[in-house]
Each structure stands twice: as C-alpha cells, then as structure tokens.
JSON list of C-alpha atoms in Angstrom, two decimals:
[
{"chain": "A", "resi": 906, "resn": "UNK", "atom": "CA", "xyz": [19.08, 9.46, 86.01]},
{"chain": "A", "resi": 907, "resn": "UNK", "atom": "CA", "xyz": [21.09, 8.60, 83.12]},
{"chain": "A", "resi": 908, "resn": "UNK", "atom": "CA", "xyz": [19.55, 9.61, 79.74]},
{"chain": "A", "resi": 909, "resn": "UNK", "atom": "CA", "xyz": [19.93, 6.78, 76.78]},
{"chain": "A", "resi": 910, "resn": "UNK", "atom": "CA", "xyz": [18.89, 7.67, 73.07]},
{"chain": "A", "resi": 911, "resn": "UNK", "atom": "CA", "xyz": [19.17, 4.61, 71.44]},
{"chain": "A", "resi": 912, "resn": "UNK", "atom": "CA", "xyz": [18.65, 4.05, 67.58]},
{"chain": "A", "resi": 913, "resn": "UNK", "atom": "CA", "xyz": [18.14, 0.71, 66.22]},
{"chain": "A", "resi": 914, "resn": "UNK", "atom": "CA", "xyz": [16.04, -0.10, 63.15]},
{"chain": "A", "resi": 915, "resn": "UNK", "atom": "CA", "xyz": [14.76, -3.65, 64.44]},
{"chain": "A", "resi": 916, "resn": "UNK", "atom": "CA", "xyz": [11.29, -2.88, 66.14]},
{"chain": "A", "resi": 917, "resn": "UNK", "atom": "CA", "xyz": [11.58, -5.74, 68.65]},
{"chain": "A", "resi": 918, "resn": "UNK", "atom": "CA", "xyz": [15.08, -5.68, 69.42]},
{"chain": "A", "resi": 919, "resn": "UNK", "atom": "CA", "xyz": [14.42, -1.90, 70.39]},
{"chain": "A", "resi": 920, "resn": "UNK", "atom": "CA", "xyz": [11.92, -2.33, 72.73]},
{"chain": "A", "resi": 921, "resn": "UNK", "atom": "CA", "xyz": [13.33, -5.51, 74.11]},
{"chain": "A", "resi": 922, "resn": "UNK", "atom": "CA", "xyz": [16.52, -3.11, 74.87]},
{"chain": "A", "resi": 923, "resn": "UNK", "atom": "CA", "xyz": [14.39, -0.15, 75.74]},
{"chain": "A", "resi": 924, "resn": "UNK", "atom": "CA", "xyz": [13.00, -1.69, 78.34]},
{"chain": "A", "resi": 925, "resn": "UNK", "atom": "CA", "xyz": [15.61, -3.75, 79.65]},
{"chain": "A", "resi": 926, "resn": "UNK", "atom": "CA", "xyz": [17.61, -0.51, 80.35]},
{"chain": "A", "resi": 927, "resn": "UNK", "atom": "CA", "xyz": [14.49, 1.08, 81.70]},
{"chain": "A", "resi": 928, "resn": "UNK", "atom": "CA", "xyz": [14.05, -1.56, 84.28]},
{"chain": "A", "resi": 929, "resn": "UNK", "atom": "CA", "xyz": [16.96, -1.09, 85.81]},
{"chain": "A", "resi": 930, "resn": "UNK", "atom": "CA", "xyz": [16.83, 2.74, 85.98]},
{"chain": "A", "resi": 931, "resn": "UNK", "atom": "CA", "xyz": [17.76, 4.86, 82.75]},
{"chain": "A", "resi": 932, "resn": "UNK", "atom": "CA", "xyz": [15.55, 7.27, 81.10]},
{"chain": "A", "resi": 933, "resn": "UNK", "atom": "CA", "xyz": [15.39, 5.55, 77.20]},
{"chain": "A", "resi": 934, "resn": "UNK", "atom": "CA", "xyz": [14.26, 7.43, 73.81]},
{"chain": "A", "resi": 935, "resn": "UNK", "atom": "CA", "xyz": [14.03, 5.44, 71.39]},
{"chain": "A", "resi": 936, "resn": "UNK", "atom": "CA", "xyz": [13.98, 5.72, 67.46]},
{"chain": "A", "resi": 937, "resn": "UNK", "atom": "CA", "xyz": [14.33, 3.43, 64.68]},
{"chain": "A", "resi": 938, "resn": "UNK", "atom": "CA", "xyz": [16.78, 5.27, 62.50]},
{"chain": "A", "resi": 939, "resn": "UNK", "atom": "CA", "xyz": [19.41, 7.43, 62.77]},
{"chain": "A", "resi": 940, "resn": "UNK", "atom": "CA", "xyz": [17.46, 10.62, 60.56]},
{"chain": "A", "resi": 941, "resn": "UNK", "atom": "CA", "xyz": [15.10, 10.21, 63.35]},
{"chain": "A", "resi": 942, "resn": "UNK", "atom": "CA", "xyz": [18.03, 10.46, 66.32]},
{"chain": "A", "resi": 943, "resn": "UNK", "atom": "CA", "xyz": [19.77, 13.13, 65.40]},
{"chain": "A", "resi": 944, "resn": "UNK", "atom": "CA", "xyz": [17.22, 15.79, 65.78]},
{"chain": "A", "resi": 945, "resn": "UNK", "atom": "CA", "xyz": [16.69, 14.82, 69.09]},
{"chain": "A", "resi": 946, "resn": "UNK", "atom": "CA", "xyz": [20.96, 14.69, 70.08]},
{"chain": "A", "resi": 947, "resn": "UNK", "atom": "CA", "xyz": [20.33, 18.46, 69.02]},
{"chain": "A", "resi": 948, "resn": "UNK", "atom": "CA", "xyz": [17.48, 19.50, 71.11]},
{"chain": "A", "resi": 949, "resn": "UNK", "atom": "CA", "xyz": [18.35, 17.87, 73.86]},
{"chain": "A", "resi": 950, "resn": "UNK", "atom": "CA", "xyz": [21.18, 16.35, 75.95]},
{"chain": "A", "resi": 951, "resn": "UNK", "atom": "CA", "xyz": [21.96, 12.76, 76.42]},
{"chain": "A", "resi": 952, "resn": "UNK", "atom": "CA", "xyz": [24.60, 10.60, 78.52]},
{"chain": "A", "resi": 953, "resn": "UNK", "atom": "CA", "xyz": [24.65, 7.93, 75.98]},
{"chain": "A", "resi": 954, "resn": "UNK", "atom": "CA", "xyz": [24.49, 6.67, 72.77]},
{"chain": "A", "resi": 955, "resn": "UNK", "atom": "CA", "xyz": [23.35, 3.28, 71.59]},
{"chain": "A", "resi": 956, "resn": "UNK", "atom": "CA", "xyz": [22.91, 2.37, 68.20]},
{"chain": "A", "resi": 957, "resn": "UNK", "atom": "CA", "xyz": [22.82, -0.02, 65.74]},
{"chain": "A", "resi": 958, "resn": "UNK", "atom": "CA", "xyz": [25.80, 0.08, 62.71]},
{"chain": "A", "resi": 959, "resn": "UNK", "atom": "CA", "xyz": [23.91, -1.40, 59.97]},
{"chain": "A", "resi": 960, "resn": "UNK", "atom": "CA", "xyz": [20.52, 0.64, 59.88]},
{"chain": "A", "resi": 961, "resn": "UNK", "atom": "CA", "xyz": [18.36, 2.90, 56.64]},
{"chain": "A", "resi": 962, "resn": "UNK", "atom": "CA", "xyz": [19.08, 6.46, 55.76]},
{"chain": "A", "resi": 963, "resn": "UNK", "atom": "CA", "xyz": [21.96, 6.87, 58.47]},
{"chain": "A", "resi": 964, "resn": "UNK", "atom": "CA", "xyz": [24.15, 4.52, 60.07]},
{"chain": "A", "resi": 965, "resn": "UNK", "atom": "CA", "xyz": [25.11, 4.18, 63.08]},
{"chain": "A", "resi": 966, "resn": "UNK", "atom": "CA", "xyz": [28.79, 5.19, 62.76]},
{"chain": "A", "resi": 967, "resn": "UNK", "atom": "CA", "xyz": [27.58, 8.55, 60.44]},
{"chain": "A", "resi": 968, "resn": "UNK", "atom": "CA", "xyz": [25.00, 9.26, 63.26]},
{"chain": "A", "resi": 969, "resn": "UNK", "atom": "CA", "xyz": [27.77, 8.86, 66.68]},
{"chain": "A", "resi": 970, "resn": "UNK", "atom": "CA", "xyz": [30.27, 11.16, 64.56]},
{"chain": "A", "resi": 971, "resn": "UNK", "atom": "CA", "xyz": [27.46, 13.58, 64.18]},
{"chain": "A", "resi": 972, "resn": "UNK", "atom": "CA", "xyz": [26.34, 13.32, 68.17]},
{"chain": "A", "resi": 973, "resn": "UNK", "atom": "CA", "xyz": [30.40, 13.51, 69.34]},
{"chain": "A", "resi": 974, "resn": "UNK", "atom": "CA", "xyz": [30.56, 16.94, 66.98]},
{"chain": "A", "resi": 975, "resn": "UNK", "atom": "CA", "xyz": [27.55, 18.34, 68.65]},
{"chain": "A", "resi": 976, "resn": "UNK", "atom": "CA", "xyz": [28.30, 17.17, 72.11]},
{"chain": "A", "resi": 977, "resn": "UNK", "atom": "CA", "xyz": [31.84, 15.82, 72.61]},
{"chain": "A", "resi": 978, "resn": "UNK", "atom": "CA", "xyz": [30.90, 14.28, 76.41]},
{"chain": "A", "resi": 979, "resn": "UNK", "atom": "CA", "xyz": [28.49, 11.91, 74.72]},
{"chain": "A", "resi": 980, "resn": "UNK", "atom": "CA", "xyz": [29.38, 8.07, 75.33]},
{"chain": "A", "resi": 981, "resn": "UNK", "atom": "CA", "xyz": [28.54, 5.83, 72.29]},
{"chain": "A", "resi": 982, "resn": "UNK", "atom": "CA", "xyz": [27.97, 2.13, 72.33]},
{"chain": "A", "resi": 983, "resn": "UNK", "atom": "CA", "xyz": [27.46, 0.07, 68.96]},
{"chain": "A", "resi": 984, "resn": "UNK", "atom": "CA", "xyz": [25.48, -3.01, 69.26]},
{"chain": "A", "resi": 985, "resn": "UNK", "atom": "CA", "xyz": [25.56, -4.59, 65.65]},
{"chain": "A", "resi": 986, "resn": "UNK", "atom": "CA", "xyz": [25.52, -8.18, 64.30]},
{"chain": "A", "resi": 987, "resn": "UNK", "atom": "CA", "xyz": [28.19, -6.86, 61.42]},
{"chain": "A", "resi": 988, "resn": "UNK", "atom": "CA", "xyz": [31.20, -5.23, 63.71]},
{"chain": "A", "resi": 989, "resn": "UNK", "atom": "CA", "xyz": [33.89, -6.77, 62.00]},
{"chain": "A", "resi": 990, "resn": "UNK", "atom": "CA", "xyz": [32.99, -5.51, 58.50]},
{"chain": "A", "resi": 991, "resn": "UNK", "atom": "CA", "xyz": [31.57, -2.14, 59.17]},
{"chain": "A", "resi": 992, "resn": "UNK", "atom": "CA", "xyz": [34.65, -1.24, 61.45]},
{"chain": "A", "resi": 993, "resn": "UNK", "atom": "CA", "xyz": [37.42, -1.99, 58.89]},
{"chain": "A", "resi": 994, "resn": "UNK", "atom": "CA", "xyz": [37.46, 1.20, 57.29]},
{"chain": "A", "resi": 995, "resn": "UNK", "atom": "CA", "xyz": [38.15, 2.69, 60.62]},
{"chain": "A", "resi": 996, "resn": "UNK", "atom": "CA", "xyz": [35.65, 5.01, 60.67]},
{"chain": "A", "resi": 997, "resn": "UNK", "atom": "CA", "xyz": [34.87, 5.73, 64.56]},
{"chain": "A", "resi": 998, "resn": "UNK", "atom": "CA", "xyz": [33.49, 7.52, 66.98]},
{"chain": "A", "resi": 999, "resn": "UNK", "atom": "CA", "xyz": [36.28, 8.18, 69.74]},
{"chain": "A", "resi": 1000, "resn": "UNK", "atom": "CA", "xyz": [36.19, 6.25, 72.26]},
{"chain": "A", "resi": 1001, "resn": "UNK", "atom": "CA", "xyz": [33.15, 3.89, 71.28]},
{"chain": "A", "resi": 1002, "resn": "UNK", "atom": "CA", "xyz": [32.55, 0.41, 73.07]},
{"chain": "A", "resi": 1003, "resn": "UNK", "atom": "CA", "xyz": [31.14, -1.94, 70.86]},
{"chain": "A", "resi": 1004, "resn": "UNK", "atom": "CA", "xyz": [28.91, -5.30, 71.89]},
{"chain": "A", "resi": 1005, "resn": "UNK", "atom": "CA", "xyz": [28.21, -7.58, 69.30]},
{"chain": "A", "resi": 1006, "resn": "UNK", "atom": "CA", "xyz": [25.15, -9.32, 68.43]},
{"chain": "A", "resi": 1007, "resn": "UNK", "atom": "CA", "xyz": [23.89, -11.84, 69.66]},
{"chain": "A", "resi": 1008, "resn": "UNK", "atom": "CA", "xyz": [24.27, -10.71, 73.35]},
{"chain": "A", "resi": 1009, "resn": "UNK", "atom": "CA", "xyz": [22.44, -11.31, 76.48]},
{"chain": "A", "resi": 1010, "resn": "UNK", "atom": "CA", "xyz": [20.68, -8.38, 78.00]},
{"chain": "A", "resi": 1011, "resn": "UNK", "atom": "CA", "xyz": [22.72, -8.54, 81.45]},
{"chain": "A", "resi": 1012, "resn": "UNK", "atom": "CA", "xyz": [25.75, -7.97, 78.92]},
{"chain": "A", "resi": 1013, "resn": "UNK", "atom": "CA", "xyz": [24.51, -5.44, 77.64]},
{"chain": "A", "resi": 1014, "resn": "UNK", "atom": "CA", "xyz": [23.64, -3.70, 81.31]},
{"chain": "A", "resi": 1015, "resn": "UNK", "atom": "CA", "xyz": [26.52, -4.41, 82.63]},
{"chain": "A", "resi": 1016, "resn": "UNK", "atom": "CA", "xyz": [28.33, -2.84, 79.75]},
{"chain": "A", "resi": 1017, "resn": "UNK", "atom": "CA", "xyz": [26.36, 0.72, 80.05]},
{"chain": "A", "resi": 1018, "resn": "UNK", "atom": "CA", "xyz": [26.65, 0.28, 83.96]},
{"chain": "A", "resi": 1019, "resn": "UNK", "atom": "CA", "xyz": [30.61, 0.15, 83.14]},
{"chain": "A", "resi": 1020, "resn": "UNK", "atom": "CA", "xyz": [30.37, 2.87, 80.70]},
{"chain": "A", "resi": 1021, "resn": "UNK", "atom": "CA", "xyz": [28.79, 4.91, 83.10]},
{"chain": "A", "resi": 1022, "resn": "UNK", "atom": "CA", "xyz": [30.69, 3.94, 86.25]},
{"chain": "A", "resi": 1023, "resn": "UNK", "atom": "CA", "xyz": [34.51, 4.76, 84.19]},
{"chain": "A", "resi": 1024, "resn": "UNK", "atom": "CA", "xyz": [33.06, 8.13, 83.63]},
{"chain": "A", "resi": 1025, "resn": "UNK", "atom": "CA", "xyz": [32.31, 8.66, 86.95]},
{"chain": "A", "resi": 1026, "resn": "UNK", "atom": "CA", "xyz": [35.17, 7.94, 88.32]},
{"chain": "A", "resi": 1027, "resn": "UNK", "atom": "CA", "xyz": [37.29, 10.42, 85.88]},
{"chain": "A", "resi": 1028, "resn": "UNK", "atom": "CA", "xyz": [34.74, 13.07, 86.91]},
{"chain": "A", "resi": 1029, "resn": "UNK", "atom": "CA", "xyz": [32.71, 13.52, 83.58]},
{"chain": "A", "resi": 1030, "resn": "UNK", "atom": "CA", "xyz": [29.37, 13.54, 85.06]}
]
C-alpha cells in the first residue's frame, strides 16, 4: 500500500482528501502544516507528497524541497488555489505535479493513481 503524507492547513479540505484517498486504498497521515510534516518525512518513509502551497509556518514548496533532500524518490503533488503566483519565482520541487483548486476528488485520484502508475512503470517502486 502506497503511503500519502499530506499537509494542508484547511481542516475540512484535509479530511475530505484524507479520506477520499483512503477509500480507495492508500495509507494517509495527515497534518495541518508543514512544521508538523516534516518530522514525520524524517522518521519515516513515504511514496508521496501532497501539500498545500499557501499554508502557516512552512509552505508547501519550503516543505517538498526539504522531503526531496531527505528522500530524493519522494513524489510531490501541490494542490493550491494560488499556483500561478506562488510558482513564478520558480522555486520547485523536481518533478512536482500540481492540481489546482477547485478540483473534483476523482481528479485528484486519478492524478495520484497516474503518479503512482508512471513510477511503476520506470521501476521506482
């Protein structure tokens, strides 16, 4: 099973997406900042990354640079309602996918399940 750690300061909109993506089979953690993510990207190992941009104390593009230095395998999504603006500076994580709000929750499914399925077919399960 596919491990998710997904940060997202909006209570609702974090369980709503917690538990779509547990319903159809990945293991979610879920925390609503990004101080509160990272300690858990070092003790333990997840496939993926989903996280809010915009979000207190961390954001989300700080906290995927921090997750791709300590594991480099990591896949990171951004879901955010502010893409355009917070990705003009050009400050990245490599080879992030980025969905932006509003979406529907089968979007945002079928993007992991694609995230996941790419890797799998280059092997880097």
């Amino acid at each position: 099973m596919s491990r998710i750690l997904l940060a997202e300061d909006d209570q609702s909109m974090r369980e709503y997406l917690a538990r779509a993506l547990e319903r159809v089979g990945y293991e979610v953690v879920a925390v609503d900042c990004g101080t509160k993510a990272l300690p858990l990207l070092e003790e333990g190992k997840y496939d993926l990354l989903l996280t809010d941009i915009v979000m207190p104390e961390m954001d989300g593009i700080e906290l995927a640079q921090k997750a791709s230095a300590l594991d480099p395998a990591i896949r990171v999504m951004f879901i955010t309602g502010f893409a355009a603006v917070a990705l003009q500076a050009g400050r990245t994580a490599p080879e992030a996918k980025l969905l932006s709000k509003p979406f529907h929750l089968k979007d945002l499914v079928a993007e992991v399940d694609r995230m996941f399925q790419t890797e799998d077919q280059h092997g880097r399960l």
